[in-house]
Rosetta silent file (secondary structure, phi, psi, omega in degrees, C-alpha in Angstrom):
SEQUENCE: MPSQSGRTYWISRAILLGWLTIGYNLIEGLVSVFFGVEENSIALFGFGLDSFVEVFSAIAVLWRFRTELADKEIAAVELAKERKATWVIGGLFLVLATSTAIVSIYQIATGRHPETTLPGLIISALSLSFMFFLWKAKRKVGLAVDSKTVLQDAACSMACIQLSLVLFAGSVTYLVFPALYWVDSAAALVLSVLIAREGLGAIRAARSEHFTGGCCCDCKAD
SCORE:     score description
SCORE:     0.000 S_00000001
   1 L     0.000  135.985  178.155   -0.004   -0.027   -0.237 S_00000001
   2 L   -62.461  176.730  175.891    1.327    3.459   -0.611 S_00000001
   3 L   -82.731  170.565 -156.058    1.954    5.982    1.950 S_00000001
   4 H   -70.678  -39.297  164.176   -0.837    8.426    2.915 S_00000001
   5 H   -37.474  -55.846 -165.642    0.903   11.308    0.705 S_00000001
   6 H   -68.671  -41.147 -174.309    1.259    8.901   -2.050 S_00000001
   7 H   -71.790  -25.573 -178.111   -2.559    7.575   -1.684 S_00000001
   8 H   -76.806  -53.361 -173.172   -3.854   11.242   -1.863 S_00000001
   9 H   -46.978  -62.427 -163.144   -1.863   11.762   -4.989 S_00000001
  10 H   -68.071  -18.297 -175.649   -3.253    8.647   -6.753 S_00000001
  11 H   -74.391  -12.314 -165.916   -7.042    9.381   -5.249 S_00000001
  12 H   -94.095  -43.999  171.180   -6.371   13.039   -6.677 S_00000001
  13 H   -64.204  -47.585  175.743   -5.872   11.097  -10.261 S_00000001
  14 H   -60.732  -38.873  168.477   -8.700    8.993   -9.913 S_00000001
  15 H   -73.733  -18.610  170.295  -10.899   11.859   -9.503 S_00000001
  16 H   -66.554  -40.353 -170.684   -9.355   13.740  -12.207 S_00000001
  17 H   -59.016  -40.784 -156.955  -10.039   10.541  -14.462 S_00000001
  18 H   -74.837  -45.245  167.613  -13.539   10.590  -13.045 S_00000001
  19 H   -54.948  -34.137  175.071  -14.211   14.081  -14.396 S_00000001
  20 H   -59.865  -38.303 -178.903  -12.402   13.535  -17.658 S_00000001
  21 H   -59.833  -62.010  179.958  -15.078   10.628  -18.000 S_00000001
  22 H   -56.451  -43.269  169.489  -17.872   12.725  -17.302 S_00000001
  23 H   -51.475  -64.802  176.571  -16.683   15.565  -19.667 S_00000001
  24 H   -57.618  -43.417 -176.548  -16.162   13.461  -22.514 S_00000001
  25 H   -59.863  -40.167  156.584  -19.109   11.481  -22.303 S_00000001
  26 H   -51.906  -37.457 -160.538  -21.360   14.676  -22.439 S_00000001
  27 H   -91.325  -37.515  162.312  -19.577   16.087  -25.257 S_00000001
  28 H   -37.573  -56.704 -158.531  -19.896   12.254  -27.142 S_00000001
  29 H   -82.416    2.973  155.777  -23.360   11.876  -26.285 S_00000001
  30 H   -72.084  -48.427 -167.359  -24.278   15.607  -27.785 S_00000001
  31 H   -81.296  -40.929  162.335  -22.431   15.024  -31.062 S_00000001
  32 H   -36.737  -43.557 -178.373  -23.644   11.338  -31.285 S_00000001
  33 H   -82.030  -31.400  178.316  -27.161   12.091  -30.617 S_00000001
  34 H   -67.217  -45.967 -179.847  -27.186   15.256  -33.051 S_00000001
  35 H   -80.942  -22.750  155.405  -25.496   13.010  -36.002 S_00000001
  36 H   -60.320  -46.974  161.748  -27.582   10.193  -35.165 S_00000001
  37 H   -49.829  -67.876 -155.473  -30.884   12.370  -35.967 S_00000001
  38 H   -49.784  -42.459 -154.077  -29.248   14.421  -38.726 S_00000001
  39 H   -99.658    6.928  167.195  -27.775   11.210  -40.637 S_00000001
  40 L    69.254   44.694 -176.366  -30.834    8.591  -39.478 S_00000001
  41 L  -112.171  116.957 -177.861  -28.483    6.459  -37.645 S_00000001
  42 H   -76.341  -28.325 -169.977  -30.253    4.440  -34.841 S_00000001
  43 H   -69.210  -58.344 -171.730  -26.840    2.909  -33.725 S_00000001
  44 H   -60.867  -25.585 -176.327  -24.918    6.223  -33.389 S_00000001
  45 H  -107.486   13.493  110.090  -28.059    7.959  -31.570 S_00000001
  46 H   -32.639  -38.279  174.855  -28.245    4.871  -29.393 S_00000001
  47 H   -71.183  -46.442 -168.764  -24.537    5.277  -28.553 S_00000001
  48 H   -64.993  -35.126  170.877  -25.033    8.792  -27.939 S_00000001
  49 H   -67.460  -47.333  169.773  -27.816    8.213  -25.177 S_00000001
  50 H   -53.444  -26.420 -174.052  -25.621    5.524  -23.540 S_00000001
  51 H   -57.695  -52.091  172.370  -23.101    8.044  -23.073 S_00000001
  52 H   -64.253  -30.392  162.600  -25.368   10.092  -21.206 S_00000001
  53 H   -53.161  -37.764 -178.541  -26.407    7.090  -18.901 S_00000001
  54 H   -58.069  -23.927  175.325  -22.742    6.784  -18.653 S_00000001
  55 H   -60.918  -60.672 -170.350  -22.436   10.305  -16.801 S_00000001
  56 H   -68.451  -16.353  161.362  -24.398    9.245  -14.276 S_00000001
  57 H   -71.006  -37.023  169.769  -22.189    6.075  -13.552 S_00000001
  58 H   -75.055  -17.928 -178.447  -19.062    8.098  -13.378 S_00000001
  59 H   -81.578  -36.234  177.639  -20.780   10.461  -11.071 S_00000001
  60 H   -59.305  -41.866  175.233  -21.693    7.505   -8.566 S_00000001
  61 H   -35.426  -79.936 -169.711  -17.518    6.882   -8.805 S_00000001
  62 H   -60.014  -28.596  175.258  -16.878   10.230   -7.521 S_00000001
  63 H   -73.327  -18.744  157.767  -19.593   10.150   -4.881 S_00000001
  64 H   -41.777  -63.204  175.737  -18.149    6.841   -4.038 S_00000001
  65 H   -76.582    2.476  163.436  -15.011    8.359   -2.900 S_00000001
  66 H   -70.917  -46.167 -170.922  -16.711   11.277   -0.838 S_00000001
  67 H   -81.246  -29.482  178.986  -18.554    8.212    1.013 S_00000001
  68 H   -55.318  -69.266 -175.844  -14.811    6.441    1.512 S_00000001
  69 L   -53.134    3.018 -174.832  -13.832    9.711    3.387 S_00000001
  70 L  -104.852  164.197  164.404  -16.862   10.173    5.643 S_00000001
  71 L   -43.556 -166.604  177.099  -17.535    8.469    8.855 S_00000001
  72 H   -83.589  -57.209 -168.806  -19.249    4.922    9.087 S_00000001
  73 H   -49.304  -27.584  171.406  -22.452    6.543   10.157 S_00000001
  74 H   -81.740  -40.975 -171.239  -22.480    8.846    6.937 S_00000001
  75 H   -62.665  -45.030  178.369  -20.975    6.608    4.870 S_00000001
  76 H   -55.996  -57.441 -175.279  -24.032    3.922    5.484 S_00000001
  77 H   -57.900  -41.982  163.249  -26.563    6.624    4.531 S_00000001
  78 H   -57.062  -38.087 -177.162  -24.634    7.614    1.725 S_00000001
  79 H   -74.842  -18.890  172.777  -24.194    4.330    0.384 S_00000001
  80 H   -68.071  -28.024 -178.203  -28.168    3.865    0.898 S_00000001
  81 H   -92.665  -13.394 -175.543  -28.921    6.614   -1.496 S_00000001
  82 H   -78.242  -48.901 -178.054  -26.303    5.494   -4.103 S_00000001
  83 H   -58.435  -28.516  170.409  -28.017    1.944   -4.191 S_00000001
  84 H   -71.452  -37.392  166.070  -31.133    3.716   -4.854 S_00000001
  85 H   -67.300  -16.705  159.602  -29.358    5.658   -7.856 S_00000001
  86 H   -81.181  -33.517  156.786  -28.217    2.422   -9.133 S_00000001
  87 H   -50.373  -48.402 -152.589  -31.682    0.994   -9.302 S_00000001
  88 H   -97.629  -24.213  178.196  -32.706    4.216  -11.532 S_00000001
  89 H   -86.380  -20.318 -178.857  -29.529    4.055  -13.535 S_00000001
  90 H   -86.214  -37.913  173.113  -30.033    0.125  -14.436 S_00000001
  91 H   -63.486  -52.106  170.675  -33.753    1.019  -15.371 S_00000001
  92 H   -47.123  -38.444 -171.127  -32.520    3.906  -17.651 S_00000001
  93 H   -81.277  -35.841  176.048  -30.092    1.535  -19.415 S_00000001
  94 H   -46.607  -77.591 -174.689  -33.166   -1.263  -19.689 S_00000001
  95 H   -35.549  -52.585  174.302  -35.459    1.430  -20.896 S_00000001
  96 H   -67.256  -38.372  179.741  -32.731    2.527  -23.536 S_00000001
  97 H   -74.704  -30.681 -174.757  -31.674   -0.766  -24.615 S_00000001
  98 H   -68.449  -48.486 -174.967  -35.478   -1.811  -25.156 S_00000001
  99 H   -67.941  -13.312 -178.122  -36.217    1.245  -27.363 S_00000001
 100 H   -77.844  -75.010 -172.862  -32.849    1.098  -29.175 S_00000001
 101 H   -40.304  -36.106 -165.829  -34.236   -2.890  -30.134 S_00000001
 102 H   -71.854  -57.075 -169.306  -37.942   -1.707  -30.928 S_00000001
 103 H   -54.108  -35.940 -158.672  -36.521    1.195  -33.099 S_00000001
 104 H   -82.605  -46.982 -178.212  -33.768   -1.134  -35.020 S_00000001
 105 H   -71.769  -17.400  179.757  -36.170   -3.298  -35.804 S_00000001
 106 H   -75.633  -43.201  176.119  -38.827   -1.068  -37.192 S_00000001
 107 H   -44.498  -48.610 -155.649  -35.500    0.438  -39.660 S_00000001
 108 H   -79.383  -52.948 -177.992  -34.855   -2.863  -40.752 S_00000001
 109 H   -56.809  -52.731 -156.569  -38.713   -4.144  -41.337 S_00000001
 110 H   -89.916   -4.589 -177.693  -39.257   -0.544  -43.339 S_00000001
 111 L    86.721  -33.425 -169.609  -35.808   -0.690  -45.244 S_00000001
 112 L   -46.578  147.704 -171.612  -34.712    2.446  -43.677 S_00000001
 113 L  -166.158  152.994 -172.873  -30.938    3.573  -43.356 S_00000001
 114 L   -74.614  160.741  178.763  -28.595    6.362  -42.877 S_00000001
 115 L   -61.808  -37.894 -172.160  -27.266    8.477  -45.768 S_00000001
 116 L  -168.977  136.441 -173.606  -23.839    7.548  -44.463 S_00000001
 117 L   -96.720    5.279  170.294  -22.254    6.362  -41.304 S_00000001
 118 H   -33.521  -32.400  175.663  -19.104    8.498  -41.138 S_00000001
 119 H   -82.030  -30.378  172.212  -19.800   10.672  -38.122 S_00000001
 120 H   -52.818  -66.780 -171.295  -20.355    7.058  -36.464 S_00000001
 121 H   -41.984  -57.389 -155.407  -16.821    5.870  -37.835 S_00000001
 122 H   -65.304  -54.283 -170.163  -15.052    9.201  -36.719 S_00000001
 123 H   -70.846  -54.668 -173.751  -16.810    9.242  -32.899 S_00000001
 124 H   -60.992  -19.235  160.317  -16.301    5.608  -32.383 S_00000001
 125 H   -49.318  -51.537 -162.397  -12.546    6.090  -33.561 S_00000001
 126 H   -81.021  -29.736  176.348  -12.172    8.979  -31.193 S_00000001
 127 H   -80.191  -41.910  174.313  -13.881    6.926  -28.548 S_00000001
 128 H   -49.601  -43.283 -166.897  -11.840    3.763  -28.789 S_00000001
 129 H   -70.063  -38.966 -174.630   -8.618    5.767  -28.538 S_00000001
 130 H   -69.838  -56.076 -153.949   -9.887    7.862  -25.530 S_00000001
 131 H   -75.426  -17.981  166.016  -11.614    5.482  -23.562 S_00000001
 132 H   -56.691  -43.267 -177.672   -8.614    2.733  -24.202 S_00000001
 133 H   -59.264  -47.274 -179.271   -6.492    5.700  -22.428 S_00000001
 134 H   -57.691  -34.510 -168.960   -8.925    6.107  -19.578 S_00000001
 135 H   -78.828  -53.357  165.552   -9.233    2.361  -18.791 S_00000001
 136 H   -58.363  -42.719  144.645   -5.272    1.993  -18.516 S_00000001
 137 H   -15.518  -70.962 -176.106   -5.235    4.958  -16.760 S_00000001
 138 H   -85.386  -12.767  157.831   -7.694    3.972  -13.845 S_00000001
 139 H   -51.363  -49.453  178.274   -6.345    0.414  -14.065 S_00000001
 140 H   -58.324  -52.495 -172.795   -3.226    2.049  -13.053 S_00000001
 141 H   -75.675  -43.815 -164.404   -4.441    4.058  -10.244 S_00000001
 142 H   -78.181  -17.139  157.595   -6.996    1.470   -8.799 S_00000001
 143 H   -57.408  -40.736  179.310   -4.101   -0.951   -8.552 S_00000001
 144 H   -65.972  -60.933 -155.543   -1.878    1.781   -6.928 S_00000001
 145 H  -101.809  -14.329 -171.763   -4.299    2.392   -4.016 S_00000001
 146 L    58.129   61.684  161.571   -6.306   -1.200   -4.123 S_00000001
 147 L  -117.237  126.667 -179.125   -9.467    0.287   -4.931 S_00000001
 148 H   -53.149  -50.866 -179.450  -12.391   -1.723   -5.856 S_00000001
 149 H   -50.402  -40.560 -175.925  -14.117    1.258   -6.952 S_00000001
 150 H   -76.709  -36.202 -174.334  -11.459    2.625   -9.273 S_00000001
 151 H   -57.177  -57.526  178.512  -10.909   -1.007  -10.571 S_00000001
 152 H   -51.995  -62.883  175.108  -14.838   -1.451  -11.330 S_00000001
 153 H   -32.677  -46.177  174.475  -14.889    2.120  -13.158 S_00000001
 154 H   -72.745  -23.165  165.675  -11.951    0.936  -15.420 S_00000001
 155 H   -74.205   -6.095  174.185  -13.991   -2.049  -16.140 S_00000001
 156 H   -79.342  -67.181 -159.670  -16.996    0.262  -17.085 S_00000001
 157 H   -47.442  -37.550  178.534  -14.527    2.089  -19.357 S_00000001
 158 H   -60.462  -27.742 -177.511  -13.888   -1.568  -20.998 S_00000001
 159 H   -74.746  -27.850  178.041  -17.649   -1.760  -21.465 S_00000001
 160 H   -87.713  -18.773 -174.911  -17.746    1.513  -23.375 S_00000001
 161 H   -64.981  -55.243  178.399  -14.604    0.407  -25.472 S_00000001
 162 H   -28.300  -62.904 -176.122  -17.096   -2.889  -26.495 S_00000001
 163 H   -51.002  -47.742 -170.117  -19.883   -0.498  -27.449 S_00000001
 164 H   -71.151  -42.623  167.461  -17.381    1.951  -29.433 S_00000001
 165 H   -46.378  -52.286 -179.831  -16.263   -1.560  -31.425 S_00000001
 166 H   -71.544  -36.952  173.845  -19.442   -2.395  -32.349 S_00000001
 167 H   -71.385  -50.437 -160.604  -20.474    1.113  -33.774 S_00000001
 168 H   -74.473  -44.668 -170.193  -17.107    1.201  -35.348 S_00000001
 169 H   -64.511  -78.311 -168.744  -17.561   -2.333  -36.924 S_00000001
 170 H   -62.214  -14.845  160.547  -20.900   -1.491  -38.304 S_00000001
 171 H   -92.783  -15.258  176.191  -20.072    2.032  -39.880 S_00000001
 172 H   -70.731  -38.365  178.009  -17.167    0.783  -41.374 S_00000001
 173 H   -74.794  -12.452 -172.106  -19.226   -2.013  -42.867 S_00000001
 174 H   -76.839  -50.238 -159.321  -21.961    0.255  -44.113 S_00000001
 175 H   -61.627  -36.689 -176.206  -19.241    2.550  -45.886 S_00000001
 176 H   -83.252  -31.788 -175.288  -17.660   -0.217  -47.707 S_00000001
 177 L  -111.227   84.399 -178.929  -21.030   -2.201  -48.350 S_00000001
 178 L   -70.385  -14.731  174.616  -23.745    0.329  -48.890 S_00000001
 179 L   -71.344   -5.602 -162.661  -26.020   -2.224  -50.307 S_00000001
 180 L  -108.532   54.526 -164.450  -26.282   -3.793  -46.886 S_00000001
 181 L   -46.830  -34.845 -172.453  -28.787   -1.224  -45.712 S_00000001
 182 L   -76.935  -10.022  167.218  -29.702   -3.090  -42.577 S_00000001
 183 H   -29.651  -45.250 -172.808  -26.239   -2.900  -40.926 S_00000001
 184 H   -68.142  -36.862  174.954  -26.676    0.132  -39.008 S_00000001
 185 H  -101.055   -2.686  138.823  -29.516   -1.287  -37.273 S_00000001
 186 H   -52.539  -36.490 -168.084  -28.284   -4.539  -36.849 S_00000001
 187 H   -76.601  -40.913 -171.922  -25.051   -2.867  -35.049 S_00000001
 188 H   -60.670  -43.134  179.373  -27.789   -0.998  -33.145 S_00000001
 189 H   -67.232  -36.577 -170.456  -29.484   -4.212  -31.841 S_00000001
 190 H   -69.919  -25.324 -178.782  -26.117   -5.712  -30.967 S_00000001
 191 H   -86.869  -19.309 -176.894  -25.629   -2.146  -28.632 S_00000001
 192 H   -78.697  -47.165 -168.963  -29.101   -2.727  -27.260 S_00000001
 193 H   -66.921  -37.731  175.820  -28.186   -6.261  -25.813 S_00000001
 194 H   -47.914  -43.611  174.759  -24.811   -4.764  -24.708 S_00000001
 195 H   -77.849  -19.443  176.441  -26.754   -1.932  -22.874 S_00000001
 196 H   -70.103  -35.755 -177.719  -28.963   -4.224  -21.677 S_00000001
 197 H   -74.256  -38.151  165.889  -26.444   -6.243  -19.876 S_00000001
 198 H   -85.885    0.948  161.491  -25.456   -3.216  -18.093 S_00000001
 199 H   -89.576  -20.889  156.620  -28.425   -2.413  -16.837 S_00000001
 200 H   -50.860  -48.708  177.178  -28.833   -5.682  -15.561 S_00000001
 201 H   -65.595  -44.677 -167.499  -25.539   -5.651  -13.988 S_00000001
 202 H   -62.871  -41.690 -159.829  -26.417   -2.425  -12.170 S_00000001
 203 H   -77.159  -47.991  173.147  -29.746   -3.797  -11.066 S_00000001
 204 H   -48.976  -43.055 -176.336  -28.089   -7.247   -9.634 S_00000001
 205 H   -50.545  -59.932 -171.508  -25.398   -4.788   -7.993 S_00000001
 206 H   -60.797  -43.708 -170.595  -28.017   -2.671   -6.143 S_00000001
 207 L   -84.036    8.714 -169.237  -30.096   -5.791   -4.931 S_00000001
 208 L   -86.467  167.894  179.597  -26.955   -7.819   -3.766 S_00000001
 209 L   -95.933   -7.359 -175.829  -26.263   -7.342    0.102 S_00000001
 210 L   -92.071   -0.419 -169.883  -22.647   -7.026   -0.576 S_00000001
 211 L   -43.668  117.346  173.156  -23.066   -3.496   -2.541 S_00000001
 212 L   -96.870  -12.890 -178.016  -20.244   -1.377   -2.537 S_00000001
 213 L    84.757 -157.213  177.624  -21.222    1.261   -4.861 S_00000001
 214 L    79.248 -126.234 -166.292  -19.028    2.619   -7.717 S_00000001
 215 L   -72.288  166.861 -164.705  -19.307    1.526  -11.194 S_00000001
 216 L  -120.431   -4.504 -177.350  -23.070    0.672  -12.314 S_00000001
 217 L  -101.346  143.182  168.987  -22.042   -2.049  -15.127 S_00000001
 218 L   -28.844   96.083  157.354  -21.796   -6.019  -14.753 S_00000001
 219 L  -161.286  159.966  169.049  -18.296   -6.120  -14.191 S_00000001
 220 L  -106.224  145.876  172.228  -15.612   -7.405  -11.512 S_00000001
 221 L   -98.616   75.369  178.503  -12.760   -5.964  -10.316 S_00000001
 222 L   -45.084    0.000    0.000  -10.213   -8.440  -10.311 S_00000001
């Protein structure tokens, strides 16, 4: 374990990474939703909405650090609030997954498709780069201070990388083979499954008697 001064340094790094995650996801969400609507891309639109929900997950991590520094009585109250918030976040993920799946099926059935998936390609490529950086940085900090919260947050960044990979693959495929009009909607369906997994993971965590707060996705901090 690091010294107290060393631990303070690493915790400040973790908090900084948390704010970077929030800021990036807000920008990514706004840009993705805008271009998703403009280009009629349900995959990009769903990806953007997921980014907004991820913001709440990142806020939960910052909240958890506040709880860890509080006395036991205050920590218990704050953890109970965080458990309720995790329920809500899990529900939001499930609503988003369901609506994304329904719209995707409708798009495929009606033959609707985006004009181009270039915005999705660019956004997902940037997301892959930045989220990989965040994942490595959070893993380093989490191991340095032996923090399950930070390691869980790193696992959530890995979940975001998986979402970005799906969007990237779908965008590239449609750009190369535009005749495959259903590719964007198919990618959105895969995204809906991954988002639903996050939602179910959050709800399972909130129901667990071993709930410790932090990340809201179905992840393990090994």
